[in-house]
Short mmCIF file of C-alpha atoms in Angstrom, two decimals:
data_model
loop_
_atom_site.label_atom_id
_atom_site.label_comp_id
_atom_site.label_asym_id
_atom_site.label_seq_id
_atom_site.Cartn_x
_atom_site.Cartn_y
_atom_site.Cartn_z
CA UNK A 848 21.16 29.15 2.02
CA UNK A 849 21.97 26.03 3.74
CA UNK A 850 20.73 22.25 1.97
CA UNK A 851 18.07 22.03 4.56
CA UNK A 852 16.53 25.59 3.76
CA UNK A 853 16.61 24.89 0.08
CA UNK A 854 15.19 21.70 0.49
CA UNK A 855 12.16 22.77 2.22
CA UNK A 856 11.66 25.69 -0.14
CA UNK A 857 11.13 23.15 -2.63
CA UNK A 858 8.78 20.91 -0.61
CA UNK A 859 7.17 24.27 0.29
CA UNK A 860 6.45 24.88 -3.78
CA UNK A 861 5.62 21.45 -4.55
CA UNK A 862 2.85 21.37 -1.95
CA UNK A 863 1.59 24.74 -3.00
CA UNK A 864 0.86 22.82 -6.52
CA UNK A 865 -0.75 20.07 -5.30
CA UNK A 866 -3.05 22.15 -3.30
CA UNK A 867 -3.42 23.48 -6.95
CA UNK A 868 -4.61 20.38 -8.01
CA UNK A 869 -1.64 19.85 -10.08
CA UNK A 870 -1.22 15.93 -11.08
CA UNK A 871 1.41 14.71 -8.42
CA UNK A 872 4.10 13.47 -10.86
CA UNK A 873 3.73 16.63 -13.11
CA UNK A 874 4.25 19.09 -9.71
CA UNK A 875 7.62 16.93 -8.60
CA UNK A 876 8.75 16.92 -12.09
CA UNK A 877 8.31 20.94 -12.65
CA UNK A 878 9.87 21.30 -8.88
CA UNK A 879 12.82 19.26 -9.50
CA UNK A 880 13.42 20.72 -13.14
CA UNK A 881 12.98 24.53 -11.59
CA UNK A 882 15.16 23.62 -8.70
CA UNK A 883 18.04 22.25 -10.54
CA UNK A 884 18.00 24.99 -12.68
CA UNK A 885 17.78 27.67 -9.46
CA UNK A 886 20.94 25.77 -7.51
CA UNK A 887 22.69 25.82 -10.54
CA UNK A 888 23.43 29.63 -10.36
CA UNK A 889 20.23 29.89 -13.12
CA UNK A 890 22.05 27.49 -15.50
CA UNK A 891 20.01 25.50 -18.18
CA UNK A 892 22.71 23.50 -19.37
CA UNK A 893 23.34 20.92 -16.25
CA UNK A 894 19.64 20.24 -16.27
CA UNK A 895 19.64 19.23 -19.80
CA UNK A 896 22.67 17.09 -19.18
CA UNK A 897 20.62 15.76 -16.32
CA UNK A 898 17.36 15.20 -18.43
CA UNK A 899 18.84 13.33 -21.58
CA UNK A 900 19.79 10.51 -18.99
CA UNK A 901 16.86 10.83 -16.20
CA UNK A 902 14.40 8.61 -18.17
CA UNK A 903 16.76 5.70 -19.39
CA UNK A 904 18.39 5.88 -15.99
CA UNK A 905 14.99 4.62 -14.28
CA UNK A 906 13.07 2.96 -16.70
CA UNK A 907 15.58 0.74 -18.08
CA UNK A 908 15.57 -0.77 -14.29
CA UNK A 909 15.00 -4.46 -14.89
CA UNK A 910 13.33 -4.81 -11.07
CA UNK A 911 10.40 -2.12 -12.81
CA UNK A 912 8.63 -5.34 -14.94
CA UNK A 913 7.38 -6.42 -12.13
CA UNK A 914 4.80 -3.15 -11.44
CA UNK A 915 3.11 -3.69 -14.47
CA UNK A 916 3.36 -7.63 -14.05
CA UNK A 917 1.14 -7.48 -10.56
CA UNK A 918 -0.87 -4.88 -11.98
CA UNK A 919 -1.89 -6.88 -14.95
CA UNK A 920 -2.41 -9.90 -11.86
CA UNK A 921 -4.48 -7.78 -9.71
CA UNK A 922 -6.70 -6.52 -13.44
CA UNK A 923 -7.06 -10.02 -13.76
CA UNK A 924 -8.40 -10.69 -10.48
CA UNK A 925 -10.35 -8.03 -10.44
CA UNK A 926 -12.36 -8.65 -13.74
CA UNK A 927 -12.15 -12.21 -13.23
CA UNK A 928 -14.89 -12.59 -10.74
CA UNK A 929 -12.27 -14.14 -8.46
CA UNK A 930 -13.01 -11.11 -5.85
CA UNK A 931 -16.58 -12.34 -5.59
CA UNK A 932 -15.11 -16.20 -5.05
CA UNK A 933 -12.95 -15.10 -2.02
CA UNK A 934 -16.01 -13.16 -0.70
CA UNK A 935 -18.25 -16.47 -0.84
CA UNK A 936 -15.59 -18.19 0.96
CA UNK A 937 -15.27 -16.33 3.67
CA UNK A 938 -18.76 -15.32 4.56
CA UNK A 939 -19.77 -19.18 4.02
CA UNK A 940 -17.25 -19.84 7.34
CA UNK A 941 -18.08 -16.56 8.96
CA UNK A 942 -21.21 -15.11 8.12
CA UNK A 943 -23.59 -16.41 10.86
CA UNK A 944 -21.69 -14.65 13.21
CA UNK A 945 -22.78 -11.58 14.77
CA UNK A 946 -20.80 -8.71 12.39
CA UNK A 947 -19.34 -11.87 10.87
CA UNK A 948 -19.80 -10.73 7.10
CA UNK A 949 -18.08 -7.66 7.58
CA UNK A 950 -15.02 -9.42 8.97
CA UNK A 951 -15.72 -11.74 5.79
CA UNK A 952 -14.84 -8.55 3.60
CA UNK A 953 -12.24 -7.89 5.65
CA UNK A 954 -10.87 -11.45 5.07
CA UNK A 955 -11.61 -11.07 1.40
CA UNK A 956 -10.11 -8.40 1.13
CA UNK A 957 -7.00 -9.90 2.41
CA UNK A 958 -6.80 -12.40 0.39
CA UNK A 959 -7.71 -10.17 -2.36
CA UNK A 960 -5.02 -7.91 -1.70
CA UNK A 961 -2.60 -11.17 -1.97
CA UNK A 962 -3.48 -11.42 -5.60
CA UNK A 963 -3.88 -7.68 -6.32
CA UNK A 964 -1.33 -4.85 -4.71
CA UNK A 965 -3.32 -2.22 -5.27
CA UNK A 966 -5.33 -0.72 -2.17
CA UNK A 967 -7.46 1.33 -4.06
CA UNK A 968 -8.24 -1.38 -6.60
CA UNK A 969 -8.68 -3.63 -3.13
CA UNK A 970 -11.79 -1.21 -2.06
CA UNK A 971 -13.46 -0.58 -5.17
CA UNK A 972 -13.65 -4.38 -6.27
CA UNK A 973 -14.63 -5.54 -2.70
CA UNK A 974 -16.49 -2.67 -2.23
CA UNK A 975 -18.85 -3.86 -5.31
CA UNK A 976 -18.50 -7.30 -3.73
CA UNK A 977 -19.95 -6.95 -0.33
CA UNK A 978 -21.88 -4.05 0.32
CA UNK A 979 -24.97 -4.85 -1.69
CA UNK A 980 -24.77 -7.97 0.91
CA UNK A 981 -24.09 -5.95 3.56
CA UNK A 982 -26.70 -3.59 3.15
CA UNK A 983 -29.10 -6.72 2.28
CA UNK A 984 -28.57 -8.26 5.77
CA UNK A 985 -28.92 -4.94 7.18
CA UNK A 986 -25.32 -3.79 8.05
CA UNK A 987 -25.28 -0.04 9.68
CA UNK A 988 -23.48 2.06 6.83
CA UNK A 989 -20.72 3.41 8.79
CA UNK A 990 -19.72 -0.39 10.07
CA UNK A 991 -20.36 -1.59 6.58
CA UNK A 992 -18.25 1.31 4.39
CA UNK A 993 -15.60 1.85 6.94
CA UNK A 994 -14.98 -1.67 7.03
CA UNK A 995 -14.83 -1.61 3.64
CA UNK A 996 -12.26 1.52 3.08
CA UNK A 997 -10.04 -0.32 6.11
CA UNK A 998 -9.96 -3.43 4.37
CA UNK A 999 -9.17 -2.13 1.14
CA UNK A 1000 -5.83 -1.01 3.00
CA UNK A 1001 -4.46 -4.59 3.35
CA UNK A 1002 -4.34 -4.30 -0.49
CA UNK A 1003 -0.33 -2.65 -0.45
CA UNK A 1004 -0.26 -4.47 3.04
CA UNK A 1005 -0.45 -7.81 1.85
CA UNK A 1006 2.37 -8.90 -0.57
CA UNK A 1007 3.01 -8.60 -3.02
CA UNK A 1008 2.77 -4.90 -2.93
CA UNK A 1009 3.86 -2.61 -5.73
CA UNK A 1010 5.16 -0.14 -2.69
CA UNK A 1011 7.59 -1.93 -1.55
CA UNK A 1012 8.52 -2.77 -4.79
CA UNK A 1013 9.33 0.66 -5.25
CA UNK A 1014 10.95 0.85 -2.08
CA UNK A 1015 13.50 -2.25 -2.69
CA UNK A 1016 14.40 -0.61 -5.92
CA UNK A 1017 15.11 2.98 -3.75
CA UNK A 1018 16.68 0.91 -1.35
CA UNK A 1019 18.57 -1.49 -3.26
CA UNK A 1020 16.71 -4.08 -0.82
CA UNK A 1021 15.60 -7.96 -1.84
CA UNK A 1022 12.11 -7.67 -2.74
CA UNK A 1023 11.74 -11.36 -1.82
CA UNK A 1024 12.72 -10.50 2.01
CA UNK A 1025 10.38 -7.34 2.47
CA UNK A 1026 7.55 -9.41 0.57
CA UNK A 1027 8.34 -12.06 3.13
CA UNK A 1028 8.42 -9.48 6.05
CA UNK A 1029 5.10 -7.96 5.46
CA UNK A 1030 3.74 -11.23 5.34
CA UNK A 1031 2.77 -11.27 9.42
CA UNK A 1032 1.90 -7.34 9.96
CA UNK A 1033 -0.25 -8.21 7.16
CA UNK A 1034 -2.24 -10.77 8.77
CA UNK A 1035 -2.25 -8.94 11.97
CA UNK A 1036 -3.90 -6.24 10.21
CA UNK A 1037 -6.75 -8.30 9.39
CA UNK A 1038 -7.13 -10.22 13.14
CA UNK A 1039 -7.40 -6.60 14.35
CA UNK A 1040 -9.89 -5.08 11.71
CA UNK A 1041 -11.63 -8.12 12.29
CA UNK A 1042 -10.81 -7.94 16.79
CA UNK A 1043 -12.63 -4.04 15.93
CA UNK A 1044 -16.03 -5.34 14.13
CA UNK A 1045 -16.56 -7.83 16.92
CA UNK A 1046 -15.92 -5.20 19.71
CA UNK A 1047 -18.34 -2.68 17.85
CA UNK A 1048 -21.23 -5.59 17.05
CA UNK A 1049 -20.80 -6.15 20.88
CA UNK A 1050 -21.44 -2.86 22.10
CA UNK A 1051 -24.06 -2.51 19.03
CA UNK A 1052 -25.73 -5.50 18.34
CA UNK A 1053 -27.79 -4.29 16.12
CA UNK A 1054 -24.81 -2.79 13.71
CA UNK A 1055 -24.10 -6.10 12.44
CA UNK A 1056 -26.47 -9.07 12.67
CA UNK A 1057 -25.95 -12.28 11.65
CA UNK A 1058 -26.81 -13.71 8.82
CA UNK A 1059 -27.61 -17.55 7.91
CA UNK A 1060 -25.33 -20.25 8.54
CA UNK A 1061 -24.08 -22.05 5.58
CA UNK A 1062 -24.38 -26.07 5.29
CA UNK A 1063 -21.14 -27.70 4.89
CA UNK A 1064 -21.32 -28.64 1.38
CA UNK A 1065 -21.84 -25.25 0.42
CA UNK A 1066 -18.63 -24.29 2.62
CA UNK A 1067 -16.61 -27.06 0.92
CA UNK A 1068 -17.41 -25.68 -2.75
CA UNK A 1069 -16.63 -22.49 -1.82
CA UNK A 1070 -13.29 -23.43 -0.75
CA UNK A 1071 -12.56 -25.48 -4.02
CA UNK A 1072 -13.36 -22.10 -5.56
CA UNK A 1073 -10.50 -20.12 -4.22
CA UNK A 1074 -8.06 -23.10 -3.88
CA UNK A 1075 -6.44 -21.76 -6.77
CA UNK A 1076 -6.37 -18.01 -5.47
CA UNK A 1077 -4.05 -19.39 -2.48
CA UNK A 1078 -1.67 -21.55 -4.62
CA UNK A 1079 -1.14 -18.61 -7.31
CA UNK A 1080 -0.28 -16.20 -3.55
CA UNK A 1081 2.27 -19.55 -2.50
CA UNK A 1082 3.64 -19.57 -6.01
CA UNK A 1083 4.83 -16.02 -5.86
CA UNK A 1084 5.92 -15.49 -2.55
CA UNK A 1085 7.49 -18.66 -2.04
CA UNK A 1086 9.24 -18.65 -5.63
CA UNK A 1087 10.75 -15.17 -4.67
CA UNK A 1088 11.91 -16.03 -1.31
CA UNK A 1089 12.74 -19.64 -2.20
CA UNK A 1090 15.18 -18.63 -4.97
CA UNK A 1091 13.66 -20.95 -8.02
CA UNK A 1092 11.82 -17.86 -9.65
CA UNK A 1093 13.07 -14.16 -9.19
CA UNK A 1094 10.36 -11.35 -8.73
CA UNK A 1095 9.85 -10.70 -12.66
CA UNK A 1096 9.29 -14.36 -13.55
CA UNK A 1097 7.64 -15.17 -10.39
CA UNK A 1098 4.79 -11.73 -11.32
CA UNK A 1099 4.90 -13.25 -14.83
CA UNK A 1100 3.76 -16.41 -13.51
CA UNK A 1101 1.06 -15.37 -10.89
CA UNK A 1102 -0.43 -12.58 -13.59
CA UNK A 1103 -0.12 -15.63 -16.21
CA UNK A 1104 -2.12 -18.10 -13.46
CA UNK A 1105 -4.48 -15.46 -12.78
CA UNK A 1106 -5.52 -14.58 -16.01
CA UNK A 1107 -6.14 -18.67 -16.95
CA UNK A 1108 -8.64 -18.89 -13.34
CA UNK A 1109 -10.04 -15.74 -15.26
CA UNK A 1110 -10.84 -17.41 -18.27
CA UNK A 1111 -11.67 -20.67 -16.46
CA UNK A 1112 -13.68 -19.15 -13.64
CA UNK A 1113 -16.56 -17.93 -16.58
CA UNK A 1114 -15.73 -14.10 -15.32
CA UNK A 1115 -13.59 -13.19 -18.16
CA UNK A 1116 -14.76 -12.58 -21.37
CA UNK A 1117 -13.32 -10.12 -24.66
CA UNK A 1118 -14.77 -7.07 -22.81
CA UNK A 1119 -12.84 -7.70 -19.71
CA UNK A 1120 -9.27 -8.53 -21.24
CA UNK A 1121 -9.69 -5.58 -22.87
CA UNK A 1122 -10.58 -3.41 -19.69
CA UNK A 1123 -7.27 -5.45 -18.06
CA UNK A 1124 -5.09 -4.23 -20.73
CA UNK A 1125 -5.89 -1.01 -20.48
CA UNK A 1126 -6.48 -0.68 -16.97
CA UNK A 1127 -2.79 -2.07 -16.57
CA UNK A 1128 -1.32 0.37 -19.13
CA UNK A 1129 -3.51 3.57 -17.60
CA UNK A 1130 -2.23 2.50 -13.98
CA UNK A 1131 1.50 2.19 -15.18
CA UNK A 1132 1.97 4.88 -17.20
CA UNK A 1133 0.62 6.87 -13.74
CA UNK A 1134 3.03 4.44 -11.86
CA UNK A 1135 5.91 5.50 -14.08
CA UNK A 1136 5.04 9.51 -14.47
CA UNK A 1137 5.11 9.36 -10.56
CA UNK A 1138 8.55 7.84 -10.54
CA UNK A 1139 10.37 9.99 -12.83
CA UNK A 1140 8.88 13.46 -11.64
CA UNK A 1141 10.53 12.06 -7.92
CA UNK A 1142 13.71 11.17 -9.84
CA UNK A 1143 14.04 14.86 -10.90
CA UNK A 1144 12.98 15.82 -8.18
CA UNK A 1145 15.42 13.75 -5.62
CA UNK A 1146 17.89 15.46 -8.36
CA UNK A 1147 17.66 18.35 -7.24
CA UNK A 1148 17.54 17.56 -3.59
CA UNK A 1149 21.01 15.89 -4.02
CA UNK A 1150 22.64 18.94 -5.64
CA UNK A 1151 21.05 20.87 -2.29
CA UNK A 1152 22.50 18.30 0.04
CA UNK A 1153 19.23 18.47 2.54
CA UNK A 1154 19.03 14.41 2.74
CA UNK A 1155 23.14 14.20 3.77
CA UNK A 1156 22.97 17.52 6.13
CA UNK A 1157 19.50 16.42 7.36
CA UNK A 1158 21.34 12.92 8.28
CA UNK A 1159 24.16 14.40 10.12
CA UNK A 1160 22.06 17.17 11.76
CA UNK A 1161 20.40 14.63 13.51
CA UNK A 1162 23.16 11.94 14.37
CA UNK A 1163 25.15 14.82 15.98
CA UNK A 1164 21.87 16.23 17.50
CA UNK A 1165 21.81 13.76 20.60
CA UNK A 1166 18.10 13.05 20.05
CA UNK A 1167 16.86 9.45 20.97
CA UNK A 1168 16.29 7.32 17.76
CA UNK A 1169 12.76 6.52 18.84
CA UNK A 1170 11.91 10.10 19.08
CA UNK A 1171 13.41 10.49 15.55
CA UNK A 1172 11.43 7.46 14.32
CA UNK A 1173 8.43 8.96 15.94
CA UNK A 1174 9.09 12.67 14.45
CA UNK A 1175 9.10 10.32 10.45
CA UNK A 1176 6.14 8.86 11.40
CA UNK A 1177 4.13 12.14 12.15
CA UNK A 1178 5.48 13.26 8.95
CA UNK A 1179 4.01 10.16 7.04
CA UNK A 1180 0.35 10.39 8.46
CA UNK A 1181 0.79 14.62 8.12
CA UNK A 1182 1.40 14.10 4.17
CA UNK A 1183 -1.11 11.46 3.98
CA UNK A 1184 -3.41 14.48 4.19
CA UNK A 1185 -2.04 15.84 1.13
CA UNK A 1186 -1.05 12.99 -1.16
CA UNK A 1187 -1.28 9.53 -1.94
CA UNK A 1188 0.61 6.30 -0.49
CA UNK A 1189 3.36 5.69 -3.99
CA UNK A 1190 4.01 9.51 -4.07
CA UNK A 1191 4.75 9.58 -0.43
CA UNK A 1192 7.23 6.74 -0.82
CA UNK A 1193 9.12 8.31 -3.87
CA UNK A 1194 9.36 10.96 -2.12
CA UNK A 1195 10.02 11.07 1.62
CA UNK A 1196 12.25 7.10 1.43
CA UNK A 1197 15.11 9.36 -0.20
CA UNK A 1198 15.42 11.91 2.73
CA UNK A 1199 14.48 9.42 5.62
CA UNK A 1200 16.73 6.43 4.60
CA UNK A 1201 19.92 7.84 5.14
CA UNK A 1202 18.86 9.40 8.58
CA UNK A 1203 17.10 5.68 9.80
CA UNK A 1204 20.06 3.83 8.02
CA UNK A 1205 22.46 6.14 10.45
CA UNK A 1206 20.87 5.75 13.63
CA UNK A 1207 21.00 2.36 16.06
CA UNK A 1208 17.47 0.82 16.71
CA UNK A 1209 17.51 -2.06 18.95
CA UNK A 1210 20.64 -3.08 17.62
CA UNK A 1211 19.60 -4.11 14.07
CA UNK A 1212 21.36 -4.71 11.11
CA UNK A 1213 22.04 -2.67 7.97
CA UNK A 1214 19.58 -5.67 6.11
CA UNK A 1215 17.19 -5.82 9.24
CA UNK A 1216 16.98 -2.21 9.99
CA UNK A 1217 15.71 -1.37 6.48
CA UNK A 1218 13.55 -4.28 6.08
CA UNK A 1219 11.63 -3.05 9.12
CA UNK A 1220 11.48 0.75 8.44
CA UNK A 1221 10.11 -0.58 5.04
CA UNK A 1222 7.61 -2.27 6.42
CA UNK A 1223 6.92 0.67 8.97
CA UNK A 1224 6.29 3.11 6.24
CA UNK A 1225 4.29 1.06 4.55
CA UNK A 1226 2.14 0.65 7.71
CA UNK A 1227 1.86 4.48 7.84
CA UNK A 1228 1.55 5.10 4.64
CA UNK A 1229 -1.36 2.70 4.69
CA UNK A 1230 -2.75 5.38 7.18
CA UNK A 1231 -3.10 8.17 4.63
CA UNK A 1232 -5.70 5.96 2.79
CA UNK A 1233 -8.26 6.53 5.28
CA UNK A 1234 -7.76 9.22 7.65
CA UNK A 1235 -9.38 12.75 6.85
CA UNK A 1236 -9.15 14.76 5.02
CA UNK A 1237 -8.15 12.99 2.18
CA UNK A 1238 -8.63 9.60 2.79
CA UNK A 1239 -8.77 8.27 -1.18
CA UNK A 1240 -10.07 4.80 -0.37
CA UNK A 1241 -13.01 6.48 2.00
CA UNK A 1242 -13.58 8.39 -1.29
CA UNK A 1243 -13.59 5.19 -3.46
CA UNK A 1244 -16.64 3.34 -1.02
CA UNK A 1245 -18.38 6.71 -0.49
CA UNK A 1246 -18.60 6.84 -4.16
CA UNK A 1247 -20.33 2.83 -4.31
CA UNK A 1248 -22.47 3.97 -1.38
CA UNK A 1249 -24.55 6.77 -2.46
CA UNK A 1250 -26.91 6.34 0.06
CA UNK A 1251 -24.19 6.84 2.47
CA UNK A 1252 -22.96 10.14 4.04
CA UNK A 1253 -19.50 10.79 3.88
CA UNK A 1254 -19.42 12.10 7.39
CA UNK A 1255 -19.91 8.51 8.51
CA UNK A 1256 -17.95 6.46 6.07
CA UNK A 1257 -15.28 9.06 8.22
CA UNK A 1258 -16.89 7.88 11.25
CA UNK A 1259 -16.73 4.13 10.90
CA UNK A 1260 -13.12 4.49 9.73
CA UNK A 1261 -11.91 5.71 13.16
CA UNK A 1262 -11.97 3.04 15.64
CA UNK A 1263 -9.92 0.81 12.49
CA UNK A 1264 -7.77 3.76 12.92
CA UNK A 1265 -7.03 3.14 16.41
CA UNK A 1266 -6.58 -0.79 15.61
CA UNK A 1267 -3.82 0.78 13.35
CA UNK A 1268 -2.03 3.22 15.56
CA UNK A 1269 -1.60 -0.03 18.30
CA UNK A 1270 -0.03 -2.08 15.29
CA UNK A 1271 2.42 0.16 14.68
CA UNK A 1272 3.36 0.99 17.95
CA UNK A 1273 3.87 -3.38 18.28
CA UNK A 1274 5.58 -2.99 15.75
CA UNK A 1275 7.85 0.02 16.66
CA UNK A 1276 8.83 -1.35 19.75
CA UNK A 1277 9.07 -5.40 18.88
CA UNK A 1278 11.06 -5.25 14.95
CA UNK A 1279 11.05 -9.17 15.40
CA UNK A 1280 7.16 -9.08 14.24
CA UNK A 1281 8.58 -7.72 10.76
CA UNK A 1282 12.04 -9.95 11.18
CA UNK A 1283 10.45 -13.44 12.58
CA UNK A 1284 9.42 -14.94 8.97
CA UNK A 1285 12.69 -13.21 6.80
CA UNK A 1286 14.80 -15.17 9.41
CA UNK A 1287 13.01 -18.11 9.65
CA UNK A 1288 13.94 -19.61 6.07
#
């Protein structure tokens, strides 16, 4: 049996147990472990060679402190009350226009997502934020949920992101440069979530109708409030690209800031550090599970050879890089249907890397070309958080929104869909929207 064959028998097992409902890192784990053992000629003994190293191997990574570093930031944030500050600020500047406080959650939840890197922690803790003002002013619930469930995307979108952390560690890329390169496709996420609600109020009016505009001293407060949310974002980024702080103490110092504007803010009291801590231990001991059940797993892929023969099959194939691009792509929003955005990443970066690394897109550079295919799966992956059938941050609103049917939380989703598909095509074809800021400093 050739690498390629054996590598899609194992795919083929692993997505019969998920369909099982078998816990994602538990089902790559068992796959990789059984598959190792099967390539071996039915061997034990390699695999337990394998295993007594596997764990120290990947958790001893010194890059890994930051996960539970931005994930202790984002806790913070979150039970902080600084989610409700952004939302304030926002809807005081925006929320007299017509579908203007939807495209305030959409702007909070950008700038929530700068403090958080979580998308589904993005949707819920927005989602508990706006809607009861949303459905106050009289918001449509499909407009006001799908908004919602889109925004809560720009929560891995916006850095810092704990995907592309786990990317620059499977890559061996800076995580200061693809924090820095997300930066833009980030904020043209939110214009065009934002572009959609104002093309939708306009053909609905009554979808989205204003609310009251704010005086100016209430505008003014509302920006002292989240003054500090923006210099804790500036702080991290710029320490990581800038060089004076590298991505551990740089997390350390943002989840460190965060938790003092937590304290300060009045939100956080003995109840809620306690709900951080564990919230931040639940979510990394999932983070971690994840990553060593792919580590077996992309184990036993090596020993078939499917990522190297996959690589050469389709440099000596003749097909256009774009069409090979396109084919990764498909596969992306196909597994979103199945699985959620870190699994995807842990699993599919492995097997794609080599093939994008070996192909020529627009002339690009080793560095270049892998910053912007990071970025590009991350913009697809970012897909699988909405779209049908799965769709866990549609699931996440729904759940908030009881009075709303599913069916349209699905159906206010699409048209965001569409903004997405057009950003990644930009981006496909023009890299230099990924590239502009990384080269810039």
């Amino acid at each position: 049996m050739s690498g390629i064959a054996a590598g899609l028998v194992l795919f083929g097992v692993m997505l019969v147990l998920l369909v099982l409902r078998v816990p994602i890192g538990i089902a790559m784990f068992s796959v990789g472990a059984g598959g190792y053992v099967w390539l071996s000629g039915g061997e034990w003994t390699p695999l337990l060679n394998s295993l007594k190293n596997l764990a120290y191997a990947r958790l001893s990574n010194y890059d890994l402190i930051v996960i539970p570093l931005f994930l202790l930031m984002g806790q913070f944030a979150t039970h902080g009350g600084l989610s409700r500050a952004l939302f304030r600020f926002v809807a005081a500047f925006m929320g007299h226009w017509r579908g203007g406080v939807a495209m305030a959650a959409v702007g909070a939840c950008a700038g929530f997502g700068a403090i958080c890197g979580s998308s589904l922690a993005t949707a819920a803790t927005m989602g508990q934020v706006a809607l009861p003002e949303l459905k106050r002013l009289g918001y449509a619930g499909s407009l006001s949920t799908g908004t919602l469930a889109a925004g809560g995307t720009l929560g891995i979108m916006i850095p810092p992101s704990v995907p592309l952390v786990i990317y620059a560690i499977l890559t061996q890329e800076s995580i200061g440069k693809l924090f820095m390169a997300a930066v833009l496709p980030g904020v043209i996420a939110m214009l065009g979530y934002m572009l959609v609600i104002r093309a939708m109020v306009a053909w609905k009016p009554e979808i989205g109708p204003a609310g009251p505009r704010a005086p100016w001293p209430e505008r003014l407060r509302a920006l002292a409030a989240v003054a500090p949310v923006f210099g804790v974002f500036a702080v991290v980024i710029i320490g990581i690209y800038g060089g004076w702080a590298n991505p551990t103490e740089a997390a350390a110092i943002g989840a460190a800031a965060c938790g003092v504007l937590a304290v300060v803010s009045g939100g956080m009291r003995w109840r809620g550090l306690l709900d951080t801590a564990l919230g931040t231990a639940q979510s990394t001991a999932m983070i971690f599970l994840v990553l060593l059940g792919a580590d077996q797993l992309n184990t036993a892929l090596a020993v078939s050879q499917m990522p190297a023969e996959l690589a050469l099959w389709v440099k000596d194939s003749g097909l256009p890089p774009l069409l090979v691009m396109v084919a990764i792509l498909v596969v992306y929003i196909l597994l979103g249907c199945v699985m959620d955005s870190l699994a995807m990443i842990l699993l599919t970066i492995p097997v794609f890397y080599p093939v994008v690394m070996g192909l020529d897109f627009w002339g690009l550079g080793d560095t270049d070309k892998s910053i912007w295919f990071g970025i590009l799966a991350l913009m697809v992956v970012e897909i699988g958080l909405v779209h049908p059938p799965v769709g866990m941050n549609v699931y996440v609103i729904n759940r908030i929104a009881r009075t709303v049917p599913l069916t349209e939380t699905f159906k206010g989703v699409m048209p965001f869909l569409a903004s997405d598909f057009l950003r990644i095509a930009a981006l496909l074809f023009f890299p230099a929207l990924s590239l502009a800021l990384v080269h810039s400093f």
